XYZ file of C-alpha atoms in Angstrom:
338
model
C 109.414 238.315 207.130
C 112.463 236.707 207.936
C 112.760 234.224 209.572
C 114.814 233.313 212.699
C 117.674 230.936 213.450
C 118.253 229.645 215.989
C 121.141 226.782 217.234
C 119.442 224.217 218.675
C 121.962 222.268 221.718
C 124.745 221.011 218.466
C 125.041 217.786 220.275
C 123.291 215.858 222.668
C 124.871 212.324 224.266
C 122.433 209.617 223.864
C 122.106 205.604 224.328
C 122.477 203.784 221.135
C 123.311 199.978 221.232
C 124.772 200.598 225.214
C 127.828 203.061 223.747
C 127.504 206.543 224.248
C 128.127 208.750 221.510
C 127.324 212.594 220.401
C 124.776 213.171 218.343
C 124.075 216.106 216.529
C 120.468 217.779 215.876
C 118.757 220.280 213.499
C 118.664 223.902 213.794
C 115.002 224.897 215.394
C 113.839 228.128 212.877
C 110.832 229.669 215.009
C 107.406 229.862 214.741
C 105.280 233.542 214.597
C 104.218 232.937 217.366
C 107.609 232.552 219.652
C 107.718 228.537 219.436
C 110.362 227.239 218.195
C 110.497 223.417 215.577
C 113.382 221.314 214.878
C 114.029 222.523 210.657
C 114.128 218.411 210.681
C 111.176 215.934 211.889
C 110.501 211.862 211.012
C 107.949 211.684 208.622
C 105.752 208.824 208.913
C 102.934 208.488 206.878
C 104.286 205.320 205.090
C 106.139 203.621 207.563
C 105.146 200.968 208.288
C 103.459 199.849 211.751
C 105.286 196.502 212.771
C 108.737 198.593 212.868
C 107.131 202.236 213.182
C 107.896 202.063 217.040
C 111.045 200.669 216.809
C 111.561 202.632 213.993
C 110.494 206.387 216.029
C 112.708 204.397 219.534
C 115.254 204.406 217.036
C 115.606 208.408 215.573
C 114.638 209.729 219.281
C 117.859 208.070 220.070
C 119.774 209.519 216.693
C 119.027 212.965 217.851
C 115.475 213.573 215.921
C 113.439 215.574 218.006
C 109.966 216.429 215.400
C 107.475 213.528 214.858
C 104.973 213.812 212.408
C 102.372 212.298 212.741
C 98.119 212.379 211.805
C 94.919 210.990 212.720
C 94.346 210.048 209.164
C 98.348 207.861 209.271
C 96.031 205.136 211.774
C 99.798 205.101 213.317
C 99.937 206.945 216.997
C 99.405 204.482 219.039
C 103.012 203.087 217.743
C 103.838 206.972 217.816
C 103.086 207.407 221.294
C 104.201 203.677 222.750
C 107.314 204.510 221.342
C 107.710 208.548 223.365
C 106.144 206.634 226.128
C 109.011 203.937 226.343
C 111.647 207.157 225.358
C 110.393 209.283 227.787
C 109.947 206.079 230.423
C 114.052 205.051 229.842
C 115.053 209.208 230.220
C 116.994 209.220 226.534
C 113.996 212.480 226.687
C 111.616 215.196 228.477
C 108.601 215.673 226.639
C 109.692 219.670 226.764
C 112.496 218.580 224.294
C 110.130 216.820 221.767
C 107.627 219.062 219.219
C 105.663 216.325 217.824
C 102.752 217.663 215.460
C 99.739 215.597 214.214
C 96.429 217.219 212.228
C 92.535 217.082 211.802
C 91.279 214.069 209.100
C 89.043 215.251 207.157
C 85.651 213.692 208.443
C 86.027 215.450 212.249
C 86.152 218.887 210.588
C 82.702 220.279 211.887
C 83.172 223.264 214.770
C 81.966 220.235 216.922
C 84.217 217.480 216.274
C 87.508 219.358 216.030
C 88.170 218.984 220.014
C 87.055 215.635 219.854
C 89.768 214.657 216.918
C 92.209 216.467 219.366
C 91.797 214.508 222.912
C 91.058 211.062 220.280
C 94.849 211.785 219.022
C 96.318 213.065 222.211
C 94.865 209.595 223.964
C 96.470 207.904 221.197
C 99.755 209.574 221.815
C 99.345 209.517 225.157
C 100.563 213.190 224.918
C 98.513 215.423 227.453
C 99.564 218.140 224.419
C 100.730 219.009 220.712
C 103.602 220.980 219.701
C 101.266 221.891 216.520
C 97.607 220.417 215.244
C 97.368 220.837 211.852
C 94.094 220.948 209.012
C 95.218 217.692 207.538
C 93.295 219.239 204.210
C 90.334 221.884 203.093
C 88.327 218.911 201.487
C 85.556 218.172 204.382
C 84.517 215.411 204.303
C 81.029 213.729 206.740
C 81.805 212.265 209.925
C 81.292 208.369 209.894
C 80.004 208.430 213.420
C 83.297 207.007 215.229
C 86.474 207.027 215.758
C 87.974 204.444 212.910
C 91.495 202.527 213.566
C 91.794 202.128 209.315
C 90.604 204.283 206.101
C 87.193 204.938 205.978
C 86.113 206.897 202.705
C 82.269 209.364 203.536
C 80.753 211.561 201.851
C 82.169 215.204 200.748
C 79.982 217.876 202.468
C 81.002 221.979 201.882
C 82.061 223.509 205.394
C 82.563 227.131 206.401
C 86.310 226.595 206.756
C 86.345 229.587 209.706
C 83.816 227.443 210.923
C 86.771 225.251 211.856
C 89.086 227.417 212.334
C 87.371 228.326 215.122
C 87.613 225.427 217.114
C 90.667 224.858 216.143
C 91.809 228.432 217.896
C 89.921 227.061 221.506
C 92.106 224.020 220.412
C 95.365 226.734 221.978
C 93.112 228.336 224.263
C 92.370 224.990 225.951
C 96.031 223.767 225.956
C 95.439 220.665 223.781
C 97.779 221.950 220.825
C 100.582 224.839 221.419
C 100.383 226.019 217.422
C 97.739 225.256 214.480
C 97.907 225.777 210.714
C 97.407 224.158 207.972
C 97.799 221.174 205.383
C 97.444 221.151 201.805
C 95.474 224.746 201.492
C 95.832 226.884 198.557
C 96.960 230.802 198.524
C 92.921 231.463 198.601
C 92.102 229.885 201.656
C 94.524 230.562 203.537
C 93.836 234.469 203.643
C 89.346 233.126 204.010
C 90.642 231.668 207.464
C 93.218 234.470 208.540
C 90.318 237.137 207.876
C 89.161 237.870 211.339
C 91.192 234.771 213.261
C 91.731 235.762 216.884
C 94.443 233.393 216.271
C 96.325 233.014 212.495
C 97.854 229.746 210.974
C 101.668 229.230 212.225
C 102.466 226.508 209.088
C 101.169 225.445 205.678
C 102.804 221.664 205.745
C 102.567 220.483 201.646
C 104.597 218.996 199.036
C 107.415 220.327 197.864
C 110.548 219.421 196.328
C 113.396 220.232 193.786
C 110.619 219.937 191.089
C 108.022 220.742 192.732
C 109.751 224.123 194.733
C 106.378 225.999 195.425
C 108.037 229.449 194.991
C 104.618 231.340 194.742
C 103.241 229.586 198.245
C 106.237 230.476 200.073
C 106.711 234.456 199.357
C 102.913 233.823 199.416
C 103.279 232.282 203.493
C 106.816 233.763 204.552
C 104.463 237.317 204.361
C 102.365 235.952 206.234
C 104.378 234.618 208.598
C 103.205 231.371 207.753
C 106.116 228.566 207.018
C 106.340 225.542 204.886
C 106.922 222.116 205.996
C 107.345 219.938 203.431
C 106.201 216.470 202.714
C 107.750 213.958 199.513
C 111.265 216.614 200.451
C 112.966 213.347 198.048
C 110.479 213.853 195.520
C 108.481 210.415 197.525
C 110.911 207.964 196.858
C 108.924 205.428 198.279
C 105.739 205.825 195.407
C 107.640 205.478 191.970
C 104.321 205.183 190.176
C 104.244 208.898 190.983
C 106.588 209.659 187.911
C 103.978 210.236 185.576
C 106.705 211.268 182.912
C 108.577 208.173 181.127
C 111.076 211.120 180.526
C 111.486 211.395 184.867
C 113.622 209.515 187.085
C 113.295 209.410 190.637
C 114.709 212.747 192.139
C 118.027 210.041 194.323
C 118.724 209.775 190.686
C 118.955 212.430 189.005
C 122.505 212.573 187.080
C 122.306 216.234 188.262
C 121.530 215.656 191.748
C 123.993 212.699 191.744
C 127.287 214.452 190.463
C 126.818 217.080 192.971
C 126.270 214.559 195.863
C 130.111 213.607 194.113
C 131.798 216.733 194.649
C 130.273 217.353 197.676
C 131.151 213.968 199.595
C 127.491 213.947 200.074
C 124.939 211.808 199.558
C 121.466 212.084 197.565
C 119.699 212.481 199.888
C 121.533 215.225 201.806
C 121.689 217.576 198.010
C 118.139 217.675 197.789
C 116.754 218.111 201.594
C 120.121 220.656 202.004
C 118.536 222.591 199.074
C 114.811 223.296 200.489
C 116.982 223.414 204.050
C 118.705 226.464 202.913
C 114.748 228.596 202.092
C 113.879 228.117 206.117
C 112.052 225.441 204.734
C 111.343 222.728 207.536
C 111.341 219.102 205.966
C 110.148 215.349 207.640
C 111.867 213.291 205.080
C 110.979 209.605 205.852
C 113.334 206.320 206.311
C 113.850 203.102 208.813
C 117.156 203.289 207.025
C 119.373 203.873 210.197
C 121.931 205.170 208.158
C 119.108 207.582 206.118
C 118.288 208.334 208.942
C 121.274 210.437 210.391
C 122.338 211.097 207.379
C 119.221 213.544 206.288
C 120.312 214.870 210.120
C 123.933 215.729 208.211
C 122.805 218.519 206.585
C 124.320 221.536 208.160
C 128.103 220.434 207.620
C 128.324 222.048 204.237
C 126.490 225.244 202.188
C 125.904 224.630 198.077
C 128.049 227.137 196.251
C 125.611 229.541 194.415
C 125.995 228.349 190.811
C 124.895 224.521 192.566
C 122.000 226.112 193.881
C 121.281 227.770 190.224
C 121.591 224.842 188.634
C 119.052 222.470 191.271
C 116.585 225.836 190.967
C 116.509 224.260 187.453
C 115.425 220.969 187.480
C 111.936 222.522 188.341
C 109.366 220.824 186.424
C 106.198 222.210 188.635
C 104.770 219.124 188.384
C 102.708 218.391 191.939
C 102.203 214.425 192.184
C 99.915 214.247 195.132
C 96.880 215.546 193.567
C 93.601 213.511 195.124
C 92.285 213.431 191.511
C 89.581 211.429 192.959
C 88.829 214.297 194.860
C 89.045 217.716 191.938
C 84.984 217.549 192.357
C 84.622 218.414 195.618
C 83.912 222.192 196.051
C 87.208 222.958 198.639
C 89.379 221.171 196.205
C 92.505 223.256 196.730
C 94.831 222.508 193.444
C 92.813 224.337 190.824
C 95.294 227.560 191.085
C 98.098 227.415 190.727
C 99.361 228.190 194.079
C-alpha cells in the first residue's frame, strides 16, 4: 500500500521569546483510517520531569504538532500541563495537535483498558488522544491502582485479541481517534488483526539506520500499518546500549559526519532524513532548542541514491531495546526476526 504524503501548513506564526517567527512544520502522513499524523513528533520518554513542561511548550512554539508519551513514562501530567498552557495562551488549538499515549502492560486485561485510557486522559487533561497504542505484548498483573512511578508485577498470559477488542471500544466511545500497537512482531500483528473490527494503524518500534526493520516495514505496509521509529538516531542518550566494542554512536559515525558536511546539515538531520524518505514516522527526543528546530528541518534537501545506498550499508541488525529480563514471558516478541 502506498503512503500518501500531504503537506501540512508549511509555516506558522508563533510567539517565541517575544518575537514573531516563521517556522517550517512537519509533513503529515495519512493513516489507513484517513486520519492524519505529523511525520515528526517529539519523543518524551527520557526528558527529565523538571524541564519537560517547558520543553513541550518550547516545542509547540517551534512548530511541533505531534507529541508521544505513555502511561509507563509517568510524565503525562507534565505534558498535560504544557498543553493546557499553550491552549490557554492561544498558541495552538486542540485539533491542531496529535497526541499519542500507550496502554501500560499492567492494564491489558479487557476490563482494565478503558479505565487506564481514562486515567491517561485525566493526566493529560484531554478529552481524547489521537492515537492509543498497546505499549507491549508483554502483559503483567494489575497492581490494583494507577501507578505514579515504575512498579514491577508478575507475568500474565492474556489473549491479546480481548485486549484489542477493548481498545476498539475506545474508538467507539471517542476516547481515542485511532489505535495501534508497539513492539509487536509480525505474528502478533496478524493474530490481533484476524477478525478485528478496527485494524491497527500503527506499530511503534525501535528503528534506525543500523536496525532498519525492512522486513517488518514491508509486512506492515501490506496491511496498511505505518511504522513509528523510536530511537531513530540510535538512542544517543543511552551510550551503554552499544554492546559491541567496535561501534561508535550513530551521531559519531564517520560516514554520517561526512554526509552532514556534504549536505550542510548536522548528523542528526542525516539520520532522520534517511527515515523520512521511507515514509516512517519519527519521534526523536531533544531538549536542546537548536536541535528541536533542526529535527524539523528535513524537507529542504534530498539524499542522493548513492548516499542512500551508503547509509543502507551501515545496517548491523542489532536490536538494542531487547528487554532481556522478559525473554521468558510467553508473549516475548523478539524471538523471531520480524
